[in-house]
Amino acid sequence: MKKLTILGLALTATVLLASCGSHSDSGTSKTTKNSESTANSTVESEATTIFTGVLQENAKAGDNETIQLFLNDIEAIDDQETIVPNFQTDGVILHAPQESFDGEVSDLTKGKTVQVTLTGLPVMTMSIPPQVPGNSIKTVEILQ
């Protein structure tokens, strides 16, 4: 009986000490992770990527106030995050919000050169060609 009581007390003490130790560590790591994510989002909001590309087909108006643009012959103008090399081989498909373009969708015709500004580190698919969603696209402008 004494052995069972001592074993039970030792097991209870081990569980209590283990749970107390891990609880205080997790609070510290959460604070560190929050600080790191705040710092990363500040860096992302400051960085922009600007590039030009030639429309491979006429732009299409999407069903949720977006414009679909298929660009090729991509050239970097300002690419701090080195994103543009991902687009240079196979081009890129942009799903730009209509408010990012000041003209009519019918103005975006095959063969025109456009300049695109992306905000932060854009989200993009791993498909070929890559696709960039509207929340990463700041502006689309026709150059010629």
PDB file of C-alpha atoms in Angstrom:
ATOM      1  CA  MET A   1       0.000   0.000   0.000  1.00  0.00           C
ATOM      2  CA  LYS A   2       2.840   2.391   0.862  1.00  0.00           C
ATOM      3  CA  LYS A   3       4.451   1.724  -2.505  1.00  0.00           C
ATOM      4  CA  LEU A   4       1.249   2.600  -4.386  1.00  0.00           C
ATOM      5  CA  THR A   5       0.795   5.835  -2.429  1.00  0.00           C
ATOM      6  CA  ILE A   6       4.402   6.916  -3.034  1.00  0.00           C
ATOM      7  CA  LEU A   7       4.157   6.005  -6.732  1.00  0.00           C
ATOM      8  CA  GLY A   8       0.870   7.940  -7.044  1.00  0.00           C
ATOM      9  CA  LEU A   9       2.360  11.038  -5.381  1.00  0.00           C
ATOM     10  CA  ALA A  10       5.471  10.887  -7.579  1.00  0.00           C
ATOM     11  CA  LEU A  11       3.345  10.594 -10.728  1.00  0.00           C
ATOM     12  CA  THR A  12       1.109  13.513  -9.669  1.00  0.00           C
ATOM     13  CA  ALA A  13       4.127  15.700  -8.883  1.00  0.00           C
ATOM     14  CA  THR A  14       5.697  14.891 -12.271  1.00  0.00           C
ATOM     15  CA  VAL A  15       2.502  15.791 -14.151  1.00  0.00           C
ATOM     16  CA  LEU A  16       2.110  19.069 -12.227  1.00  0.00           C
ATOM     17  CA  LEU A  17       5.715  20.103 -12.791  1.00  0.00           C
ATOM     18  CA  ALA A  18       5.585  19.223 -16.488  1.00  0.00           C
ATOM     19  CA  SER A  19       2.374  21.175 -17.099  1.00  0.00           C
ATOM     20  CA  CYS A  20       3.603  24.240 -15.195  1.00  0.00           C
ATOM     21  CA  GLY A  21       6.886  24.347 -17.109  1.00  0.00           C
ATOM     22  CA  SER A  22       5.341  24.106 -20.583  1.00  0.00           C
ATOM     23  CA  HIS A  23       2.654  26.687 -19.832  1.00  0.00           C
ATOM     24  CA  SER A  24       5.070  29.542 -19.075  1.00  0.00           C
ATOM     25  CA  ASP A  25       7.250  28.733 -22.122  1.00  0.00           C
ATOM     26  CA  SER A  26       4.313  28.849 -24.560  1.00  0.00           C
ATOM     27  CA  GLY A  27       3.400  32.378 -23.473  1.00  0.00           C
ATOM     28  CA  THR A  28       6.912  33.595 -24.247  1.00  0.00           C
ATOM     29  CA  SER A  29       6.964  31.944 -27.663  1.00  0.00           C
ATOM     30  CA  LYS A  30       3.553  33.423 -28.568  1.00  0.00           C
ATOM     31  CA  THR A  31       4.854  36.909 -27.763  1.00  0.00           C
ATOM     32  CA  THR A  32       7.953  36.308 -29.896  1.00  0.00           C
ATOM     33  CA  LYS A  33       5.895  34.963 -32.815  1.00  0.00           C
ATOM     34  CA  ASN A  34       3.542  37.978 -32.674  1.00  0.00           C
ATOM     35  CA  SER A  35       6.509  40.365 -32.715  1.00  0.00           C
ATOM     36  CA  GLU A  36       8.032  38.567 -35.710  1.00  0.00           C
ATOM     37  CA  SER A  37       4.783  38.580 -37.698  1.00  0.00           C
ATOM     38  CA  THR A  38       4.290  42.297 -37.028  1.00  0.00           C
ATOM     39  CA  ALA A  39       7.831  42.998 -38.243  1.00  0.00           C
ATOM     40  CA  ASN A  40       7.299  40.843 -41.356  1.00  0.00           C
ATOM     41  CA  SER A  41       4.026  42.548 -42.282  1.00  0.00           C
ATOM     42  CA  THR A  42       5.687  45.949 -41.977  1.00  0.00           C
ATOM     43  CA  VAL A  43       8.427  44.851 -44.395  1.00  0.00           C
ATOM     44  CA  GLU A  44       5.840  43.388 -46.802  1.00  0.00           C
ATOM     45  CA  SER A  45       3.749  46.558 -46.887  1.00  0.00           C
ATOM     46  CA  GLU A  46       6.794  48.692 -47.753  1.00  0.00           C
ATOM     47  CA  ALA A  47       8.116  46.504 -50.592  1.00  0.00           C
ATOM     48  CA  THR A  48       6.734  46.827 -54.118  1.00  0.00           C
ATOM     49  CA  THR A  49       7.488  45.044 -57.356  1.00  0.00           C
ATOM     50  CA  ILE A  50       7.084  46.858 -60.677  1.00  0.00           C
ATOM     51  CA  PHE A  51       7.370  45.101 -64.034  1.00  0.00           C
ATOM     52  CA  THR A  52       6.200  45.370 -67.630  1.00  0.00           C
ATOM     53  CA  GLY A  53       4.720  42.697 -69.849  1.00  0.00           C
ATOM     54  CA  VAL A  54       2.998  42.243 -73.208  1.00  0.00           C
ATOM     55  CA  LEU A  55      -0.613  41.054 -73.283  1.00  0.00           C
ATOM     56  CA  GLN A  56      -0.803  37.657 -75.009  1.00  0.00           C
ATOM     57  CA  GLU A  57      -4.569  37.909 -75.472  1.00  0.00           C
ATOM     58  CA  ASN A  58      -7.333  40.418 -74.878  1.00  0.00           C
ATOM     59  CA  ALA A  59      -8.114  40.967 -71.201  1.00  0.00           C
ATOM     60  CA  LYS A  60     -11.252  39.318 -69.873  1.00  0.00           C
ATOM     61  CA  ALA A  61     -13.603  40.730 -67.258  1.00  0.00           C
ATOM     62  CA  GLY A  62     -14.059  38.212 -64.449  1.00  0.00           C
ATOM     63  CA  ASP A  63     -17.260  37.378 -62.637  1.00  0.00           C
ATOM     64  CA  ASN A  64     -16.290  39.077 -59.351  1.00  0.00           C
ATOM     65  CA  GLU A  65     -15.074  42.502 -60.501  1.00  0.00           C
ATOM     66  CA  THR A  66     -11.668  41.289 -61.654  1.00  0.00           C
ATOM     67  CA  ILE A  67      -9.768  41.527 -64.922  1.00  0.00           C
ATOM     68  CA  GLN A  68      -7.830  38.494 -66.142  1.00  0.00           C
ATOM     69  CA  LEU A  69      -4.563  39.434 -67.880  1.00  0.00           C
ATOM     70  CA  PHE A  70      -2.130  36.968 -69.478  1.00  0.00           C
ATOM     71  CA  LEU A  71       1.292  38.622 -69.789  1.00  0.00           C
ATOM     72  CA  ASN A  72       4.494  37.440 -71.447  1.00  0.00           C
ATOM     73  CA  ASP A  73       7.860  39.081 -72.267  1.00  0.00           C
ATOM     74  CA  ILE A  74       8.177  40.211 -68.656  1.00  0.00           C
ATOM     75  CA  GLU A  75      10.858  42.752 -67.711  1.00  0.00           C
ATOM     76  CA  ALA A  76      11.607  43.980 -64.190  1.00  0.00           C
ATOM     77  CA  ILE A  77      11.650  47.687 -63.399  1.00  0.00           C
ATOM     78  CA  ASP A  78      11.847  47.486 -59.586  1.00  0.00           C
ATOM     79  CA  ASP A  79      12.053  43.987 -58.111  1.00  0.00           C
ATOM     80  CA  GLN A  80      13.400  44.037 -54.539  1.00  0.00           C
ATOM     81  CA  GLU A  81      11.951  40.591 -53.744  1.00  0.00           C
ATOM     82  CA  THR A  82      13.274  38.960 -56.986  1.00  0.00           C
ATOM     83  CA  ILE A  83       9.811  37.806 -58.033  1.00  0.00           C
ATOM     84  CA  VAL A  84      10.008  38.640 -61.751  1.00  0.00           C
ATOM     85  CA  PRO A  85      12.336  35.735 -62.709  1.00  0.00           C
ATOM     86  CA  ASN A  86       9.406  33.417 -61.865  1.00  0.00           C
ATOM     87  CA  PHE A  87       7.393  35.094 -64.649  1.00  0.00           C
ATOM     88  CA  GLN A  88      10.014  35.370 -67.391  1.00  0.00           C
ATOM     89  CA  THR A  89       9.906  31.803 -68.749  1.00  0.00           C
ATOM     90  CA  ASP A  90       6.168  31.118 -69.039  1.00  0.00           C
ATOM     91  CA  GLY A  91       4.609  34.527 -68.363  1.00  0.00           C
ATOM     92  CA  VAL A  92       2.067  35.265 -65.639  1.00  0.00           C
ATOM     93  CA  ILE A  93      -1.706  35.415 -65.280  1.00  0.00           C
ATOM     94  CA  LEU A  94      -3.003  38.316 -63.198  1.00  0.00           C
ATOM     95  CA  HIS A  95      -6.467  38.447 -61.642  1.00  0.00           C
ATOM     96  CA  ALA A  96      -6.452  42.209 -61.100  1.00  0.00           C
ATOM     97  CA  PRO A  97      -9.278  44.075 -59.367  1.00  0.00           C
ATOM     98  CA  GLN A  98     -11.041  46.445 -61.786  1.00  0.00           C
ATOM     99  CA  GLU A  99     -10.206  49.428 -59.551  1.00  0.00           C
ATOM    100  CA  SER A 100      -6.478  48.803 -60.155  1.00  0.00           C
ATOM    101  CA  PHE A 101      -6.967  49.848 -63.814  1.00  0.00           C
ATOM    102  CA  ASP A 102      -8.212  53.355 -64.676  1.00  0.00           C
ATOM    103  CA  GLY A 103      -9.423  52.565 -68.216  1.00  0.00           C
ATOM    104  CA  GLU A 104     -11.890  50.246 -69.891  1.00  0.00           C
ATOM    105  CA  VAL A 105     -11.259  46.506 -70.048  1.00  0.00           C
ATOM    106  CA  SER A 106     -11.685  46.720 -73.834  1.00  0.00           C
ATOM    107  CA  ASP A 107      -8.520  48.906 -73.957  1.00  0.00           C
ATOM    108  CA  LEU A 108      -6.423  45.951 -72.772  1.00  0.00           C
ATOM    109  CA  THR A 109      -5.921  44.223 -76.121  1.00  0.00           C
ATOM    110  CA  LYS A 110      -3.427  41.658 -77.369  1.00  0.00           C
ATOM    111  CA  GLY A 111       0.042  43.096 -78.042  1.00  0.00           C
ATOM    112  CA  LYS A 112      -0.200  46.114 -75.703  1.00  0.00           C
ATOM    113  CA  THR A 113       2.502  46.615 -73.104  1.00  0.00           C
ATOM    114  CA  VAL A 114       1.341  47.165 -69.541  1.00  0.00           C
ATOM    115  CA  GLN A 115       3.117  48.109 -66.343  1.00  0.00           C
ATOM    116  CA  VAL A 116       2.041  46.297 -63.177  1.00  0.00           C
ATOM    117  CA  THR A 117       2.775  47.231 -59.567  1.00  0.00           C
ATOM    118  CA  LEU A 118       2.527  44.491 -56.939  1.00  0.00           C
ATOM    119  CA  THR A 119       2.351  45.271 -53.223  1.00  0.00           C
ATOM    120  CA  GLY A 120       4.447  43.437 -50.685  1.00  0.00           C
ATOM    121  CA  LEU A 121       5.418  39.848 -51.237  1.00  0.00           C
ATOM    122  CA  PRO A 122       2.578  38.671 -53.476  1.00  0.00           C
ATOM    123  CA  VAL A 123       0.705  35.435 -53.091  1.00  0.00           C
ATOM    124  CA  MET A 124       0.920  33.324 -56.244  1.00  0.00           C
ATOM    125  CA  THR A 125       0.135  29.817 -57.378  1.00  0.00           C
ATOM    126  CA  MET A 126       2.777  27.239 -58.195  1.00  0.00           C
ATOM    127  CA  SER A 127       1.112  26.593 -61.574  1.00  0.00           C
ATOM    128  CA  ILE A 128       2.665  27.169 -64.984  1.00  0.00           C
ATOM    129  CA  PRO A 129       2.260  30.029 -65.708  1.00  0.00           C
ATOM    130  CA  PRO A 130       2.002  31.375 -62.161  1.00  0.00           C
ATOM    131  CA  GLN A 131      -1.149  33.264 -61.197  1.00  0.00           C
ATOM    132  CA  VAL A 132      -1.330  36.321 -58.942  1.00  0.00           C
ATOM    133  CA  PRO A 133      -4.621  37.213 -57.178  1.00  0.00           C
ATOM    134  CA  GLY A 134      -6.100  40.707 -56.972  1.00  0.00           C
ATOM    135  CA  ASN A 135      -5.183  41.494 -53.376  1.00  0.00           C
ATOM    136  CA  SER A 136      -1.496  41.558 -54.402  1.00  0.00           C
ATOM    137  CA  ILE A 137      -1.991  43.873 -57.418  1.00  0.00           C
ATOM    138  CA  LYS A 138      -1.854  47.605 -56.768  1.00  0.00           C
ATOM    139  CA  THR A 139      -1.986  49.116 -60.280  1.00  0.00           C
ATOM    140  CA  VAL A 140      -2.132  48.164 -63.956  1.00  0.00           C
ATOM    141  CA  GLU A 141      -1.241  50.836 -66.543  1.00  0.00           C
ATOM    142  CA  ILE A 142      -1.048  50.727 -70.361  1.00  0.00           C
ATOM    143  CA  LEU A 143       2.349  51.925 -71.659  1.00  0.00           C
ATOM    144  CA  GLN A 144       1.665  51.630 -75.427  1.00  0.00           C
TER     145      GLN A 144
END
